[in-house]
Tab-separated table of C-alpha atoms and ligand atoms in Angstrom:
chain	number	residue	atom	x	y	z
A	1	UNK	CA	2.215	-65.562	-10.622
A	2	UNK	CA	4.396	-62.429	-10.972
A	3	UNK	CA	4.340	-63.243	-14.806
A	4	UNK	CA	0.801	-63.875	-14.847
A	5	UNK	CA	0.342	-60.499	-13.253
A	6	UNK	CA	2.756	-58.549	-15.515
A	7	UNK	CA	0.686	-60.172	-18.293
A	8	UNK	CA	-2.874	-58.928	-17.044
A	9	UNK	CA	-0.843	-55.560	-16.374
A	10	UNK	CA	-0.634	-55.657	-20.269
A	11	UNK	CA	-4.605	-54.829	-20.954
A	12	UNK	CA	-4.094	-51.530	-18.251
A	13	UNK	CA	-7.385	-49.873	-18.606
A	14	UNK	CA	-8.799	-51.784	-21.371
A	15	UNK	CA	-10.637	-54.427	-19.711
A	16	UNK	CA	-13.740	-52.489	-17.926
A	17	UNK	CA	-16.307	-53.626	-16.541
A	18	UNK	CA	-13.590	-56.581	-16.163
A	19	UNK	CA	-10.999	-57.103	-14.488
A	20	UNK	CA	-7.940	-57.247	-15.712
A	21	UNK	CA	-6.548	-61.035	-15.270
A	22	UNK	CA	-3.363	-62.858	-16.299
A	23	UNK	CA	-2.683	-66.818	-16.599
A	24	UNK	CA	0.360	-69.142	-16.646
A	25	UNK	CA	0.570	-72.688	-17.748
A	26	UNK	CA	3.341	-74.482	-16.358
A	27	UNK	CA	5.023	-77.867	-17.247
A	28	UNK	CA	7.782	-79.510	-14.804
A	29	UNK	CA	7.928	-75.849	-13.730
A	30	UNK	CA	8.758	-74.252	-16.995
A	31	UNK	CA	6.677	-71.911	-18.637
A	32	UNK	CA	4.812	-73.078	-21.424
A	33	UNK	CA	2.209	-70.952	-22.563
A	34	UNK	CA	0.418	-67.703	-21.285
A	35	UNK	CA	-2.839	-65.932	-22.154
A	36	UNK	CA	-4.508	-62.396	-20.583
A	37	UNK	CA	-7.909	-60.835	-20.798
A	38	UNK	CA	-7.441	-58.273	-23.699
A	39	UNK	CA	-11.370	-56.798	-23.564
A	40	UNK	CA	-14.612	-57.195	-22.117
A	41	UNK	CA	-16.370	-59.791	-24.603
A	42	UNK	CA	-13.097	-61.402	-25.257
A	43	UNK	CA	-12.048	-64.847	-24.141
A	44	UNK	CA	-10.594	-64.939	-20.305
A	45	UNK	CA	-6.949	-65.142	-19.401
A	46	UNK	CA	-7.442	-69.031	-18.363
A	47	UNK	CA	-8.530	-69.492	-22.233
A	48	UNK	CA	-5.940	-67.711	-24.131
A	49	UNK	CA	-3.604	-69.333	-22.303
A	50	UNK	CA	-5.046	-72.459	-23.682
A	51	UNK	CA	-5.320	-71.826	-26.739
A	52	UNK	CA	-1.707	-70.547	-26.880
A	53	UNK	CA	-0.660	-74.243	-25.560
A	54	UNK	CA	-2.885	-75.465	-28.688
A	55	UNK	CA	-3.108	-79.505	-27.156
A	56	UNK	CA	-3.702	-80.786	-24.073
A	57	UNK	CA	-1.587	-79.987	-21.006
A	58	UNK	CA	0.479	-82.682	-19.687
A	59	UNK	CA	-0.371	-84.622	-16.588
A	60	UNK	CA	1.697	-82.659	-14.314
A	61	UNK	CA	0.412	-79.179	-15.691
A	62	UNK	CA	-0.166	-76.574	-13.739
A	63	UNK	CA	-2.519	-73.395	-14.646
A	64	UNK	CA	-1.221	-69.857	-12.636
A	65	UNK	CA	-4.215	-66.976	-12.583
A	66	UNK	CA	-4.299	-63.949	-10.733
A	67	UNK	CA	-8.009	-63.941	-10.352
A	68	UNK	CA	-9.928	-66.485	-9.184
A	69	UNK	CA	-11.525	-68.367	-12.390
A	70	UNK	CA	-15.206	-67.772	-12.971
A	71	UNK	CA	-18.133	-70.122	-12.787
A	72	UNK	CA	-20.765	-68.627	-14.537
A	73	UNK	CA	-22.047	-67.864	-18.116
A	74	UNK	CA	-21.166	-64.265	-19.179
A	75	UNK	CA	-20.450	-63.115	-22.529
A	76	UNK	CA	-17.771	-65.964	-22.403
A	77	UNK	CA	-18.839	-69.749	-21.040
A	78	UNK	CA	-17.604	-70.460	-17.561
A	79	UNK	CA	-13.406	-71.161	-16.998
A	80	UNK	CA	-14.214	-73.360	-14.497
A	81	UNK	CA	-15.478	-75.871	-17.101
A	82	UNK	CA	-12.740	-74.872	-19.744
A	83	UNK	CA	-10.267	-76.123	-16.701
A	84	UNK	CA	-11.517	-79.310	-16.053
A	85	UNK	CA	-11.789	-80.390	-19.593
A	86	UNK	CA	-8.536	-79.303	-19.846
A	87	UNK	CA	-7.540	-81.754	-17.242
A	88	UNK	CA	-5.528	-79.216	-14.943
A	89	UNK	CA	-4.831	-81.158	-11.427
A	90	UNK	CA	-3.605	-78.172	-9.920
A	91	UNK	CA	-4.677	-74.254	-10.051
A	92	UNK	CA	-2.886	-71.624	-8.334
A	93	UNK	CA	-4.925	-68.471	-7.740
A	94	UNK	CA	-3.808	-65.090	-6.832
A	95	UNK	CA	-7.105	-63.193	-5.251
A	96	UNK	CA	-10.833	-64.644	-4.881
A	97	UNK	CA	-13.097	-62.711	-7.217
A	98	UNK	CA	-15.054	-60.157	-4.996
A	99	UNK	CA	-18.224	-60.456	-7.316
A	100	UNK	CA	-21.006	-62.182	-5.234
A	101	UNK	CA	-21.778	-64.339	-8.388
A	102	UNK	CA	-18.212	-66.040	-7.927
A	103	UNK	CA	-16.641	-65.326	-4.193
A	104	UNK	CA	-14.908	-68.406	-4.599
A	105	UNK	CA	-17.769	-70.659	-5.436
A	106	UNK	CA	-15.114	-71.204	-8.612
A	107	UNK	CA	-12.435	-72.694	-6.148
A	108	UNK	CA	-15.148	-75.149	-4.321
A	109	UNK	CA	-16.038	-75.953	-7.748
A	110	UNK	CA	-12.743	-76.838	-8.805
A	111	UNK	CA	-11.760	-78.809	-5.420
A	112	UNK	CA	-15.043	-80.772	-5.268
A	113	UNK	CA	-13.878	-82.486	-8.858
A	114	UNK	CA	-10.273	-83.007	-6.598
A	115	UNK	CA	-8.322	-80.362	-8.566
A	116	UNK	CA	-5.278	-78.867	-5.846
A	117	UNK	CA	-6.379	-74.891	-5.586
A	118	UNK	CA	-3.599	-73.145	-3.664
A	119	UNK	CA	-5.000	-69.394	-3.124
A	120	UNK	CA	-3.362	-66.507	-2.223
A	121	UNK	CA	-0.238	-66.117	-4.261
A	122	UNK	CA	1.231	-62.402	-4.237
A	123	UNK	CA	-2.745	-62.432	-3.199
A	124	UNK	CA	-2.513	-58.490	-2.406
A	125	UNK	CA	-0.749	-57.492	-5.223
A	126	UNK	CA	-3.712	-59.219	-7.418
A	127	UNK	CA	-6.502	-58.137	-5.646
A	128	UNK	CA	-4.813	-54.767	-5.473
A	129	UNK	CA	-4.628	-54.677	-9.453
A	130	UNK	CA	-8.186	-54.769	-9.640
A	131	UNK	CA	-9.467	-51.919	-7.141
A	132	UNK	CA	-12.225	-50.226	-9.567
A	133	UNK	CA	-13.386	-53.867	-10.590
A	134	UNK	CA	-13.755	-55.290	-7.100
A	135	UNK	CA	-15.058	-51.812	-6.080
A	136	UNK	CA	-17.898	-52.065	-8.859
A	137	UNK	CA	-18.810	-55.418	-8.806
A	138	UNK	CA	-19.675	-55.157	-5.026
A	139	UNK	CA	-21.277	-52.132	-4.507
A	140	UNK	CA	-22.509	-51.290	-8.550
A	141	UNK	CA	-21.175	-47.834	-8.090
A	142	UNK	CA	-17.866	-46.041	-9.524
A	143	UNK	CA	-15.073	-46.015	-7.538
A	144	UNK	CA	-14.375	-42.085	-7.079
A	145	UNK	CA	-10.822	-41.740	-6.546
A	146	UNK	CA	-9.688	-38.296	-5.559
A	147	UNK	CA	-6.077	-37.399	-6.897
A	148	UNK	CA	-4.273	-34.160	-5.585
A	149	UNK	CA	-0.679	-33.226	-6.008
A	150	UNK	CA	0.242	-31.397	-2.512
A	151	UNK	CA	2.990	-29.300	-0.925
A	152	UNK	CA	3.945	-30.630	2.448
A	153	UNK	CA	1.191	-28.213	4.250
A	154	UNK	CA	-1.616	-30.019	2.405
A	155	UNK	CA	-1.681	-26.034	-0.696
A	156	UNK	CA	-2.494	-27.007	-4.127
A	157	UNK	CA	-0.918	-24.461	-5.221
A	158	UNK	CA	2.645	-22.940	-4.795
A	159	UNK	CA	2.899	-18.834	-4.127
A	160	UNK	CA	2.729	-16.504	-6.995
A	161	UNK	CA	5.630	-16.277	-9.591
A	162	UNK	CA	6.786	-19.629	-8.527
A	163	UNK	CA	5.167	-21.713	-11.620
A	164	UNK	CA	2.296	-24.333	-10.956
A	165	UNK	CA	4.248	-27.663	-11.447
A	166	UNK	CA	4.246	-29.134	-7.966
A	167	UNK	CA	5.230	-31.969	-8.238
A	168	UNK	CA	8.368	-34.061	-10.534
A	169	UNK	CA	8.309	-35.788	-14.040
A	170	UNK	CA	7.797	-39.044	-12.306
A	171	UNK	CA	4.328	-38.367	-10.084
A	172	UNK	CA	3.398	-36.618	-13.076
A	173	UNK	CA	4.004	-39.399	-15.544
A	174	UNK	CA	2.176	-41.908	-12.316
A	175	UNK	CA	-0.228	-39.495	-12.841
A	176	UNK	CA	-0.910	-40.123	-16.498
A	177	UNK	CA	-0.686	-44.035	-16.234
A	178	UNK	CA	-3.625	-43.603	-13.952
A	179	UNK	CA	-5.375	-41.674	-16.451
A	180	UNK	CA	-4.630	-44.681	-18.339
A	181	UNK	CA	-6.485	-46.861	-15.939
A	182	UNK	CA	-9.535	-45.333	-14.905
A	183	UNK	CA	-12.358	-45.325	-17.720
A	184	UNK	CA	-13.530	-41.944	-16.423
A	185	UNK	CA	-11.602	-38.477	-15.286
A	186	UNK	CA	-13.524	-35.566	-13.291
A	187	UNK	CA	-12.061	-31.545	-13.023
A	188	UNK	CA	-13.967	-29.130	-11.575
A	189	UNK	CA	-15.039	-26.387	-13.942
A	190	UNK	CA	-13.213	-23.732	-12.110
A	191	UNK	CA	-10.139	-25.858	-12.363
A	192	UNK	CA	-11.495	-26.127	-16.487
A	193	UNK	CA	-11.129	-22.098	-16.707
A	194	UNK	CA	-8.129	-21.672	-14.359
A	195	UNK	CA	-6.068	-24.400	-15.700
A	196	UNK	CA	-7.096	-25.308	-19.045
A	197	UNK	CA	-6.414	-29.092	-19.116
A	198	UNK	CA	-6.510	-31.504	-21.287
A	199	UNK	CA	-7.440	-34.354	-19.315
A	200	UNK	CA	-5.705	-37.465	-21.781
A	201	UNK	CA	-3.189	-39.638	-21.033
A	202	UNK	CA	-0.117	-39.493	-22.341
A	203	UNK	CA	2.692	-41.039	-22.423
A	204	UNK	CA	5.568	-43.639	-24.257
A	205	UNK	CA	1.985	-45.427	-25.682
A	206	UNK	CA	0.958	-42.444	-27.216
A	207	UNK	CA	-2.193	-40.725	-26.394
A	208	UNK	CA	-5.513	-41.865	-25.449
A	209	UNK	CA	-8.418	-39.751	-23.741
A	210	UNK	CA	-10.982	-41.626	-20.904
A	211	UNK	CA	-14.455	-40.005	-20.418
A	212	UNK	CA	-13.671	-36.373	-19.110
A	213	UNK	CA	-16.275	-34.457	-16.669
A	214	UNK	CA	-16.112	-31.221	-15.750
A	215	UNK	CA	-17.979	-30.999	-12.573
A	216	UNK	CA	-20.026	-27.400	-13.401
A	217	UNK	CA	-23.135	-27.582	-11.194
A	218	UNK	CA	-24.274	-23.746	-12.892
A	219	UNK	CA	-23.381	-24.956	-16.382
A	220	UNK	CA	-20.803	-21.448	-16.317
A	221	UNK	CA	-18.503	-23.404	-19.179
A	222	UNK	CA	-21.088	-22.548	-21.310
A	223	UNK	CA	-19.828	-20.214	-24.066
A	224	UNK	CA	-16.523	-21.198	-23.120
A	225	UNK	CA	-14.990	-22.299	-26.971
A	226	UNK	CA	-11.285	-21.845	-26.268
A	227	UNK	CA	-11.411	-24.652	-23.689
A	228	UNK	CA	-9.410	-27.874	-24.322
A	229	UNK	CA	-11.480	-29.900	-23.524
A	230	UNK	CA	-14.570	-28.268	-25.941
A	231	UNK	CA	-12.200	-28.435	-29.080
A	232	UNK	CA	-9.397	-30.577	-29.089
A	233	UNK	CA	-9.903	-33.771	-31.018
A	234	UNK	CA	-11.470	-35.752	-27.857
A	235	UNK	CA	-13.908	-32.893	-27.269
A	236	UNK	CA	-17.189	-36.076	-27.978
A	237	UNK	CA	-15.710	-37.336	-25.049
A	238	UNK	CA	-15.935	-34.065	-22.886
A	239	UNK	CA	-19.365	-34.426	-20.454
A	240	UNK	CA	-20.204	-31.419	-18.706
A	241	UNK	CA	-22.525	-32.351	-15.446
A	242	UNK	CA	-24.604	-29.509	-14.335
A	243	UNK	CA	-28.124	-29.013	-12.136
A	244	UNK	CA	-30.999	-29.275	-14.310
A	245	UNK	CA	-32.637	-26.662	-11.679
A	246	UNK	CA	-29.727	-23.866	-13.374
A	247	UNK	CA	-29.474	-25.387	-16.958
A	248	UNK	CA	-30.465	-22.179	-19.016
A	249	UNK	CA	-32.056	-23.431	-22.652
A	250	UNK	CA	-29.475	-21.388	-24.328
A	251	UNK	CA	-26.474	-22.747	-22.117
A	252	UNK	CA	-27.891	-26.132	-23.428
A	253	UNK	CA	-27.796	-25.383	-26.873
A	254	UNK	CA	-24.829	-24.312	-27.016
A	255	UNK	CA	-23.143	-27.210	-25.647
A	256	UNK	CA	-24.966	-29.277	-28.529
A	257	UNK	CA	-24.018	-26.989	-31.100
A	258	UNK	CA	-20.321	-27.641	-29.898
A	259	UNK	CA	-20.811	-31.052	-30.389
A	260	UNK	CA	-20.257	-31.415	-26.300
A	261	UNK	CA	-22.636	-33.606	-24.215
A	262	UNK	CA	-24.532	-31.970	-21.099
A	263	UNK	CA	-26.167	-34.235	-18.447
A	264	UNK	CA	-28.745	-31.437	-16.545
A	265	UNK	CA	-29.004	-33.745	-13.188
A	266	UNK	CA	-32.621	-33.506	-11.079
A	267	UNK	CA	-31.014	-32.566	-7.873
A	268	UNK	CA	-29.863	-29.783	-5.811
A	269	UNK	CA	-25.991	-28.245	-4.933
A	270	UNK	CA	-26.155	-30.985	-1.791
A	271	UNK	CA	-26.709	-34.400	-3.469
A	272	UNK	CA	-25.164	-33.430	-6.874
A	273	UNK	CA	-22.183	-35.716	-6.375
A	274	UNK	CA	-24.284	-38.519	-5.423
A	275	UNK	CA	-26.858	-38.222	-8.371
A	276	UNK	CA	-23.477	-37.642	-10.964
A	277	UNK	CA	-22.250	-41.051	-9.452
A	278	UNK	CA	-25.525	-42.685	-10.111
A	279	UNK	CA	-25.864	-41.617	-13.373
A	280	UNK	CA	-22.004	-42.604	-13.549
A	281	UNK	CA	-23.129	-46.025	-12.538
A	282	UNK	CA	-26.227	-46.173	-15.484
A	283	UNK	CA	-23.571	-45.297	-17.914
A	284	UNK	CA	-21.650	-48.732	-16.685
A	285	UNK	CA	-17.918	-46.457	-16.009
A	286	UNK	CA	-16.842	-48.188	-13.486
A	287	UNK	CA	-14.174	-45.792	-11.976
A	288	UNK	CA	-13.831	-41.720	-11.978
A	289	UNK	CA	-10.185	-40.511	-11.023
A	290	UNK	CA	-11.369	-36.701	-9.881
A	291	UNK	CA	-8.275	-34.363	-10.115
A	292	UNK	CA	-9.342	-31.894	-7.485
A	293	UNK	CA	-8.718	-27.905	-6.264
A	294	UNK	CA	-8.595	-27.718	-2.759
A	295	UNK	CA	-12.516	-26.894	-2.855
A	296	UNK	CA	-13.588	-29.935	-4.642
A	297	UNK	CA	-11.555	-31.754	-2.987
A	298	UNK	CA	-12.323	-30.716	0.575
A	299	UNK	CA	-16.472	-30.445	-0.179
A	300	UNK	CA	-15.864	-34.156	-1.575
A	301	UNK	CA	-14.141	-35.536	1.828
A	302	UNK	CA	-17.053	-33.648	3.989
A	303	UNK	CA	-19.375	-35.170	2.252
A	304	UNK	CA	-17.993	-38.663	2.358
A	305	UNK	CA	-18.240	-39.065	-1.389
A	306	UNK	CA	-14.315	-39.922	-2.246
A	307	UNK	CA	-13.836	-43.866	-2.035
A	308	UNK	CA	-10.042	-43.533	-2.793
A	309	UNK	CA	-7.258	-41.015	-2.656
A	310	UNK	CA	-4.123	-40.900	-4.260
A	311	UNK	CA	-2.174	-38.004	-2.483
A	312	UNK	CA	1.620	-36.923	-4.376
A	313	UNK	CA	2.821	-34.792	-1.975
A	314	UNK	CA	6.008	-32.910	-3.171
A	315	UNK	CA	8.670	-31.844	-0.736
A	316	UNK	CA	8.542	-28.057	-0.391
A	317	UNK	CA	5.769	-26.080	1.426
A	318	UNK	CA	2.818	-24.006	-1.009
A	319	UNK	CA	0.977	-20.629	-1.120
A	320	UNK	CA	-0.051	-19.800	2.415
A	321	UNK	CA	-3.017	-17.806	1.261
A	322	UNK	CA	-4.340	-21.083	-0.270
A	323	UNK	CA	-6.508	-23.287	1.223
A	324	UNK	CA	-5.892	-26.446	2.055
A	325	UNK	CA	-7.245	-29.824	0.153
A	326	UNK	CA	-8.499	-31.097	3.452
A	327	UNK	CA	-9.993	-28.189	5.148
A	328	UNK	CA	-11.884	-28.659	8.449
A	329	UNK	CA	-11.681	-32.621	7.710
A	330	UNK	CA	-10.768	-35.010	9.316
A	331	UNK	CA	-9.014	-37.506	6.838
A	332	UNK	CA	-8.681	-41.314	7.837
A	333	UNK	CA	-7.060	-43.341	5.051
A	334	UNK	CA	-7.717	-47.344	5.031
A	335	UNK	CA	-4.922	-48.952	3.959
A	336	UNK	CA	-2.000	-46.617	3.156
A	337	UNK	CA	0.883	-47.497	0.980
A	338	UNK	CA	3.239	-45.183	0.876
A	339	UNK	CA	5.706	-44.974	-1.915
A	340	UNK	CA	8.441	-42.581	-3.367
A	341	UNK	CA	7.470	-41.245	-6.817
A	342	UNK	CA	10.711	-39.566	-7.939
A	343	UNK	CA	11.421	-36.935	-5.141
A	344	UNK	CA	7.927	-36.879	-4.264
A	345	UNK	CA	6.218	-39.375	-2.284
A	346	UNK	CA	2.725	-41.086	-2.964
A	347	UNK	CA	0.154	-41.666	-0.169
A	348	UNK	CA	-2.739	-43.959	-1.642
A	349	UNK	CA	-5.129	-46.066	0.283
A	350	UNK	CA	-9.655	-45.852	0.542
A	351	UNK	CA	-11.730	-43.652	2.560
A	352	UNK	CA	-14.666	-43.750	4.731
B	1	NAP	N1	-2.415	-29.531	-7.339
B	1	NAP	C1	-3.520	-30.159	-7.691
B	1	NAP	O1	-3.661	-31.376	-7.533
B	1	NAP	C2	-4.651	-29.375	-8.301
B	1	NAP	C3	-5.712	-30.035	-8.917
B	1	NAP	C4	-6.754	-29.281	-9.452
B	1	NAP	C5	-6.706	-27.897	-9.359
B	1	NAP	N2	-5.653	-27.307	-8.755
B	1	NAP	C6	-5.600	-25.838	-8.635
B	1	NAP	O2	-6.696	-25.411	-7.864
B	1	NAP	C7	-7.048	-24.110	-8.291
B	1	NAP	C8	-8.550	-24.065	-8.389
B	1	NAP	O3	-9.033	-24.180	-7.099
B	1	NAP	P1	-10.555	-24.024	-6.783
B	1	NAP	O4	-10.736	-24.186	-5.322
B	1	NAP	O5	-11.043	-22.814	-7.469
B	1	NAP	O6	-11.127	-25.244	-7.657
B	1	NAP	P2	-11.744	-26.651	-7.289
B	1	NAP	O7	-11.549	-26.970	-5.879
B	1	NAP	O8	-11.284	-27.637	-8.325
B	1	NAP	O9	-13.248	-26.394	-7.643
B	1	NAP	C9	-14.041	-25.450	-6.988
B	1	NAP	C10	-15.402	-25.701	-7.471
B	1	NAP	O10	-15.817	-26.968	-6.983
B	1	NAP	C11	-17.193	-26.969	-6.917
B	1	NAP	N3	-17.726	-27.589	-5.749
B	1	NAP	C12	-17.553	-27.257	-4.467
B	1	NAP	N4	-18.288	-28.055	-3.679
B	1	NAP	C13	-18.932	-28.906	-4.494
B	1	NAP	C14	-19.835	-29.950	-4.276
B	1	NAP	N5	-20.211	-30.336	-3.061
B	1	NAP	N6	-20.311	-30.595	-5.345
B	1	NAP	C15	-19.914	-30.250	-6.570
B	1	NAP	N7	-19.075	-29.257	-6.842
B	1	NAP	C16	-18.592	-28.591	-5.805
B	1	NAP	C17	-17.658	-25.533	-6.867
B	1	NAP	O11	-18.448	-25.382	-7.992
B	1	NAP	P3	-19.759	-24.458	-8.053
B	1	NAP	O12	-19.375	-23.453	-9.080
B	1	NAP	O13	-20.836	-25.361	-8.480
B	1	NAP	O14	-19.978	-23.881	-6.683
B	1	NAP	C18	-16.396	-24.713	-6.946
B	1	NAP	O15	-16.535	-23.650	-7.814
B	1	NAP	C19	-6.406	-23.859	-9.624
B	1	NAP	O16	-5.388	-22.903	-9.459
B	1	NAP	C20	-5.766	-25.185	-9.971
B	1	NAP	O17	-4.527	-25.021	-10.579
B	1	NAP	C21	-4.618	-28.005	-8.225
């Protein structure tokens, strides 16, 4: 199982609206072929291992899959029926597939045909790999994961002449995996004009560049040519979300003319995060990784519209003029992990 999940780790943020799987075939307890879910529309994990076998497993085969297999017709026919053609007596399974079509209907399938399931293997660690899948296939909205990178007294920023890094190489490379992973990124656009980000991910795999708000419910970006993210050579995949209520014709334009789209949302300051996640959820992206100021992010947490929270939080105190990312909330976190990242350490777990 920890091979089949280092194999599903292999498609990192190329899988959505899937989830990312990986599968094992053992014989006599050797490996003997493997397979992962490359892309939605491709064949499943269960398959390409398979077909990487090429003939028929041997009697005492058995097939390793971090997700549970699936039992209905999708772009790709059901695995449950590739299985027990294939003959496999035993399956071992890592998490049960949240989505209501499958919720383990795939495993009752397999054991009423007297296949061995065993469930549960490194169970957390699968289920874990998939958090904007299961997220999306439950409730059909994004997962909105808020990311900040905090001093110890919860600044996002560090006092004046002391640079704006806050935290190490490592969270900041974590940081950029994640970019990796989610199909969608979100900056406020006073963090667009202070900061001037570019938003891709980068790292030892080169470059790539998710879907990149900026959060601008006054459309003030507008004119704004030297940004980044308006002329790099990502900018088609720059949205900026504004009110249709303060959309100026003109502001409009000149996104167009830029070459830069502009959703103009019917709402009102209040529900504008909740009508930008619907809209999200129309556009099928499953997951939005929103990389905060302490404004966002605090107006986010009051309003109960952050799902998940990554929090680096770097060992040294910030600006104590600045706000803080959490002020006048109260923050429970479901299910914390806590990890070291470098010298800084990483609080993750969901909210509300
Ligand atoms: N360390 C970090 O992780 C991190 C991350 C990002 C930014 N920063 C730093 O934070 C600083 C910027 O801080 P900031 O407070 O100005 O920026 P911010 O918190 O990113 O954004 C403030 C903007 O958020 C918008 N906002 C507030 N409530 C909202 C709501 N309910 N719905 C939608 N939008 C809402 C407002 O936009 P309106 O104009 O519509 O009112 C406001 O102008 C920069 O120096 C940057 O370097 C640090």
């Amino acid at each position: 199982m920890r091979r089949a999940l280092e194999l599903a780790r292999q498609a990192w943020g190329r899988t959505h609206p899937n989830p990312m799987v990986g599968a094992v075939i053992t014989e006599g307890g050797r490996i003997v072929a493997e397979g992962f879910h490359a892309k939605a529309g491709e064949p499943h994990a269960e398959v390409m291992a398979l077909r990487a076998l090429g003939r028929k497993p041997a009697a005492d085969a058995v097939l390793h899959v971090t997700l549970e297999p699936c039992c209905t017709h999708g772009r790709t026919p059901p695995c449950v029926d590739a299985i027990l053609a294939a003959g496999f007596r035993t399956v071992v399974v890592g998490a049960r597939d949240p989505n209501p079509a499958h919720a383990g209907h795939g495993l009752d399938l397999l054991r009423a045909r007297g296949v061995a399931v065993v469930e549960g293997v490194l169970g957390a660690e699968c289920a874990e790999l998939n958090l904007i899948f299961n997220h999306w296939i439950v409730r059909g909205a994004p997962l909105l994961a808020l990311k900040v990178a905090s001093t110890l007294d919860g600044k996002l920023t560090l006092p004046a002449g002391q640079g704006r890094a806050i935290t190490g190489a490592a969270a900041q490379a974590y940081v950029h995996r994640l970019r990796r992973l989610y199909p969608a990124i979100a900056v406020s656009a006073d963090t667009a004009l202070a900061d001037n980000p570019r938003l891709t991910a980068r790292g030892d795999d080169g470059e790539t560049c998710p879907v990149r708000f900026v959060l601008d419910r006054h459309f003030k970006t507008a004119g704004r040519a030297g940004l980044n993210l308006f002329q790099d050579a990502h900018r088609s995949r720059t949205i900026v979300v504004g009110l249709g209520s303060s959309a100026k014709k003109s502001d409009l334009a000149w996104y167009e003319a830029e070459g830069i789209k502009a959703w103009a949302l019917v709402g009102d300051e209040a529900s504008f995060l909740k009508v930008w996640a619907e809209r999200c959820a129309q556009e099928k992206l499953t997951g939005v990784l929103i990389e905060a100021g302490p404004r966002l992010a605090s107006a986010m947490l009051a309003a109960g519209s952050a799902d998940y929270l990554y929090a680096f939080v770097a060992p040294r105190t910030g600006d104590p003029e600045a706000p803080s990312w959490h002020d006048g909330v109260a923050l429970p976190v479901g299910g914390l992990q806590v990890s070291l990242v470098g010298s800084d350490a990483l609080y993750q777990g969901s909210l509300g």
